[in-house]
Amino acid sequence: MTDPVFYHGTKAKLQPGDLLVPGYRANLGGHQAAWIYFSATLEAAVWGAELAQGEGRGHIYIVEPTGPWMDDPNLTDKKFPGNPTKSYRSQQPLRIVSELMDWEGHPPEQLAAMRAGIERLMREGAEIIN
């Protein structure tokens, strides 16, 4: 059995060998993130790249965890039991393997609807990422 390919979407411009680490401001909620998030599905990484803080087009990186990781409870325990999104988190760095250059974002109206939904949840005080 082969290891899964893991993805991380962000606005940060990185190079192979760079490390993504927790401790930066979270894209959702604006607090300091105790975890670094990644997925084995390209779709989740596309959302990450599009919703990330910052200007310009996002980047999607193929990453490898450098330490233990677990299912992302924000999604697997609350929204999608059983982890169909294959979303994970770690408190250890992710190493950039390469950048995925050929990916397509969501239509503008779908992206606007997602942003509006996230903003509504944040106004209501929902803990989007813990």
PDB file of C-alpha atoms in Angstrom:
ATOM      1  CA  MET A   1       0.000   0.000   0.000  1.00  0.00           C
ATOM      2  CA  THR A   2       1.380   3.421  -0.929  1.00  0.00           C
ATOM      3  CA  ASP A   3       1.384   6.395   1.386  1.00  0.00           C
ATOM      4  CA  PRO A   4      -1.261   9.024   0.655  1.00  0.00           C
ATOM      5  CA  VAL A   5      -0.320  12.331  -0.923  1.00  0.00           C
ATOM      6  CA  PHE A   6      -0.938  15.232   1.454  1.00  0.00           C
ATOM      7  CA  TYR A   7      -1.747  18.809   0.430  1.00  0.00           C
ATOM      8  CA  HIS A   8      -1.679  22.206   2.130  1.00  0.00           C
ATOM      9  CA  GLY A   9      -3.220  25.352   0.647  1.00  0.00           C
ATOM     10  CA  THR A  10      -1.948  28.816   1.598  1.00  0.00           C
ATOM     11  CA  LYS A  11      -1.103  32.242   0.169  1.00  0.00           C
ATOM     12  CA  ALA A  12       2.516  31.942   1.337  1.00  0.00           C
ATOM     13  CA  LYS A  13       5.151  31.455  -1.364  1.00  0.00           C
ATOM     14  CA  LEU A  14       7.366  28.574  -0.248  1.00  0.00           C
ATOM     15  CA  GLN A  15      10.057  26.324  -1.675  1.00  0.00           C
ATOM     16  CA  PRO A  16      10.679  22.567  -1.499  1.00  0.00           C
ATOM     17  CA  GLY A  17      12.322  21.747   1.814  1.00  0.00           C
ATOM     18  CA  ASP A  18      10.678  24.678   3.655  1.00  0.00           C
ATOM     19  CA  LEU A  19       8.747  23.816   6.792  1.00  0.00           C
ATOM     20  CA  LEU A  20       5.195  24.852   7.604  1.00  0.00           C
ATOM     21  CA  VAL A  21       4.832  25.168  11.362  1.00  0.00           C
ATOM     22  CA  PRO A  22       1.979  25.950  13.734  1.00  0.00           C
ATOM     23  CA  GLY A  23       1.999  29.211  15.642  1.00  0.00           C
ATOM     24  CA  TYR A  24       1.013  31.651  12.913  1.00  0.00           C
ATOM     25  CA  ARG A  25      -2.279  33.527  12.746  1.00  0.00           C
ATOM     26  CA  ALA A  26      -5.076  31.184  11.691  1.00  0.00           C
ATOM     27  CA  ASN A  27      -6.813  31.890   8.391  1.00  0.00           C
ATOM     28  CA  LEU A  28     -10.183  31.492  10.070  1.00  0.00           C
ATOM     29  CA  GLY A  29     -10.693  33.304  13.349  1.00  0.00           C
ATOM     30  CA  GLY A  30      -7.451  35.301  13.369  1.00  0.00           C
ATOM     31  CA  HIS A  31      -6.030  33.703  16.537  1.00  0.00           C
ATOM     32  CA  GLN A  32      -2.657  32.005  16.861  1.00  0.00           C
ATOM     33  CA  ALA A  33      -2.966  28.485  15.481  1.00  0.00           C
ATOM     34  CA  ALA A  34      -1.714  25.675  17.682  1.00  0.00           C
ATOM     35  CA  TRP A  35      -1.912  23.225  14.771  1.00  0.00           C
ATOM     36  CA  ILE A  36      -0.926  23.024  11.107  1.00  0.00           C
ATOM     37  CA  TYR A  37      -3.670  21.617   8.880  1.00  0.00           C
ATOM     38  CA  PHE A  38      -3.429  19.460   5.757  1.00  0.00           C
ATOM     39  CA  SER A  39      -5.500  17.064   3.708  1.00  0.00           C
ATOM     40  CA  ALA A  40      -5.260  14.023   1.479  1.00  0.00           C
ATOM     41  CA  THR A  41      -7.861  15.599  -0.843  1.00  0.00           C
ATOM     42  CA  LEU A  42      -7.062  18.303  -3.344  1.00  0.00           C
ATOM     43  CA  GLU A  43     -10.500  19.879  -2.818  1.00  0.00           C
ATOM     44  CA  ALA A  44      -9.751  20.708   0.827  1.00  0.00           C
ATOM     45  CA  ALA A  45      -6.387  22.211  -0.171  1.00  0.00           C
ATOM     46  CA  VAL A  46      -8.059  24.367  -2.829  1.00  0.00           C
ATOM     47  CA  TRP A  47     -10.358  25.818  -0.161  1.00  0.00           C
ATOM     48  CA  GLY A  48      -7.320  26.435   2.039  1.00  0.00           C
ATOM     49  CA  ALA A  49      -5.488  28.278  -0.730  1.00  0.00           C
ATOM     50  CA  GLU A  50      -8.526  30.371  -1.612  1.00  0.00           C
ATOM     51  CA  LEU A  51      -9.558  31.267   1.951  1.00  0.00           C
ATOM     52  CA  ALA A  52      -6.044  31.963   3.229  1.00  0.00           C
ATOM     53  CA  GLN A  53      -5.143  35.449   4.453  1.00  0.00           C
ATOM     54  CA  GLY A  54      -3.162  37.612   2.048  1.00  0.00           C
ATOM     55  CA  GLU A  55      -3.255  38.923  -1.475  1.00  0.00           C
ATOM     56  CA  GLY A  56      -3.008  37.144  -4.784  1.00  0.00           C
ATOM     57  CA  ARG A  57      -3.586  33.602  -5.884  1.00  0.00           C
ATOM     58  CA  GLY A  58      -3.040  30.879  -3.352  1.00  0.00           C
ATOM     59  CA  HIS A  59      -0.540  28.059  -3.558  1.00  0.00           C
ATOM     60  CA  ILE A  60      -1.067  24.358  -3.059  1.00  0.00           C
ATOM     61  CA  TYR A  61       1.855  22.345  -1.799  1.00  0.00           C
ATOM     62  CA  ILE A  62       2.426  18.638  -1.570  1.00  0.00           C
ATOM     63  CA  VAL A  63       3.651  18.137   1.986  1.00  0.00           C
ATOM     64  CA  GLU A  64       4.901  15.425   4.281  1.00  0.00           C
ATOM     65  CA  PRO A  65       4.302  15.402   8.026  1.00  0.00           C
ATOM     66  CA  THR A  66       7.491  15.325  10.109  1.00  0.00           C
ATOM     67  CA  GLY A  67       5.802  13.961  13.224  1.00  0.00           C
ATOM     68  CA  PRO A  68       2.547  12.590  14.597  1.00  0.00           C
ATOM     69  CA  TRP A  69      -0.749  13.770  13.121  1.00  0.00           C
ATOM     70  CA  MET A  70      -4.441  13.139  13.717  1.00  0.00           C
ATOM     71  CA  ASP A  71      -7.859  13.631  12.133  1.00  0.00           C
ATOM     72  CA  ASP A  72      -8.997  17.261  12.188  1.00  0.00           C
ATOM     73  CA  PRO A  73     -11.743  17.214  14.845  1.00  0.00           C
ATOM     74  CA  ASN A  74     -13.216  20.502  13.567  1.00  0.00           C
ATOM     75  CA  LEU A  75     -14.415  18.570  10.526  1.00  0.00           C
ATOM     76  CA  THR A  76     -14.433  14.901  11.483  1.00  0.00           C
ATOM     77  CA  ASP A  77     -16.210  15.262  14.832  1.00  0.00           C
ATOM     78  CA  LYS A  78     -18.543  18.105  13.938  1.00  0.00           C
ATOM     79  CA  LYS A  79     -19.328  18.306  10.228  1.00  0.00           C
ATOM     80  CA  PHE A  80     -18.236  15.138   8.458  1.00  0.00           C
ATOM     81  CA  PRO A  81     -18.031  12.098  10.767  1.00  0.00           C
ATOM     82  CA  GLY A  82     -15.637   9.462   9.494  1.00  0.00           C
ATOM     83  CA  ASN A  83     -13.317  12.041   7.891  1.00  0.00           C
ATOM     84  CA  PRO A  84     -14.461  11.862   4.233  1.00  0.00           C
ATOM     85  CA  THR A  85     -12.529  15.114   3.635  1.00  0.00           C
ATOM     86  CA  LYS A  86      -9.350  13.332   4.764  1.00  0.00           C
ATOM     87  CA  SER A  87      -8.421  16.411   6.789  1.00  0.00           C
ATOM     88  CA  TYR A  88      -5.675  16.221   9.388  1.00  0.00           C
ATOM     89  CA  ARG A  89      -3.684  18.359  11.779  1.00  0.00           C
ATOM     90  CA  SER A  90      -0.304  18.214  13.500  1.00  0.00           C
ATOM     91  CA  GLN A  91       1.688  20.199  16.014  1.00  0.00           C
ATOM     92  CA  GLN A  92       4.849  19.149  14.182  1.00  0.00           C
ATOM     93  CA  PRO A  93       6.052  20.819  10.961  1.00  0.00           C
ATOM     94  CA  LEU A  94       5.017  19.827   7.467  1.00  0.00           C
ATOM     95  CA  ARG A  95       7.846  19.700   4.932  1.00  0.00           C
ATOM     96  CA  ILE A  96       7.154  21.147   1.481  1.00  0.00           C
ATOM     97  CA  VAL A  97       7.846  18.466  -1.138  1.00  0.00           C
ATOM     98  CA  SER A  98       6.702  20.406  -4.207  1.00  0.00           C
ATOM     99  CA  GLU A  99       4.145  22.924  -5.417  1.00  0.00           C
ATOM    100  CA  LEU A 100       1.137  21.778  -7.385  1.00  0.00           C
ATOM    101  CA  MET A 101       0.968  24.279 -10.228  1.00  0.00           C
ATOM    102  CA  ASP A 102      -2.064  23.082 -12.194  1.00  0.00           C
ATOM    103  CA  TRP A 103      -5.167  23.479 -10.054  1.00  0.00           C
ATOM    104  CA  GLU A 104      -8.461  25.234 -10.568  1.00  0.00           C
ATOM    105  CA  GLY A 105     -10.229  27.378  -7.993  1.00  0.00           C
ATOM    106  CA  HIS A 106     -13.921  27.577  -7.232  1.00  0.00           C
ATOM    107  CA  PRO A 107     -16.259  29.858  -9.186  1.00  0.00           C
ATOM    108  CA  PRO A 108     -16.405  33.391  -7.713  1.00  0.00           C
ATOM    109  CA  GLU A 109     -20.002  32.994  -6.506  1.00  0.00           C
ATOM    110  CA  GLN A 110     -19.187  29.759  -4.648  1.00  0.00           C
ATOM    111  CA  LEU A 111     -16.130  31.361  -3.037  1.00  0.00           C
ATOM    112  CA  ALA A 112     -18.184  34.430  -2.023  1.00  0.00           C
ATOM    113  CA  ALA A 113     -20.858  32.190  -0.477  1.00  0.00           C
ATOM    114  CA  MET A 114     -18.224  30.269   1.520  1.00  0.00           C
ATOM    115  CA  ARG A 115     -16.654  33.513   2.787  1.00  0.00           C
ATOM    116  CA  ALA A 116     -20.070  34.890   3.766  1.00  0.00           C
ATOM    117  CA  GLY A 117     -20.875  31.708   5.674  1.00  0.00           C
ATOM    118  CA  ILE A 118     -17.559  31.826   7.531  1.00  0.00           C
ATOM    119  CA  GLU A 119     -18.037  35.508   8.388  1.00  0.00           C
ATOM    120  CA  ARG A 120     -21.528  34.746   9.741  1.00  0.00           C
ATOM    121  CA  LEU A 121     -20.200  31.941  11.926  1.00  0.00           C
ATOM    122  CA  MET A 122     -17.437  34.181  13.266  1.00  0.00           C
ATOM    123  CA  ARG A 123     -19.948  36.960  14.092  1.00  0.00           C
ATOM    124  CA  GLU A 124     -21.978  34.348  15.980  1.00  0.00           C
ATOM    125  CA  GLY A 125     -18.865  33.417  17.965  1.00  0.00           C
ATOM    126  CA  ALA A 126     -18.435  29.923  16.527  1.00  0.00           C
ATOM    127  CA  GLU A 127     -15.060  28.316  17.150  1.00  0.00           C
ATOM    128  CA  ILE A 128     -14.113  27.477  13.576  1.00  0.00           C
ATOM    129  CA  ILE A 129     -10.580  26.284  14.254  1.00  0.00           C
ATOM    130  CA  ASN A 130      -9.361  25.302  17.698  1.00  0.00           C
TER     131      ASN A 130
END
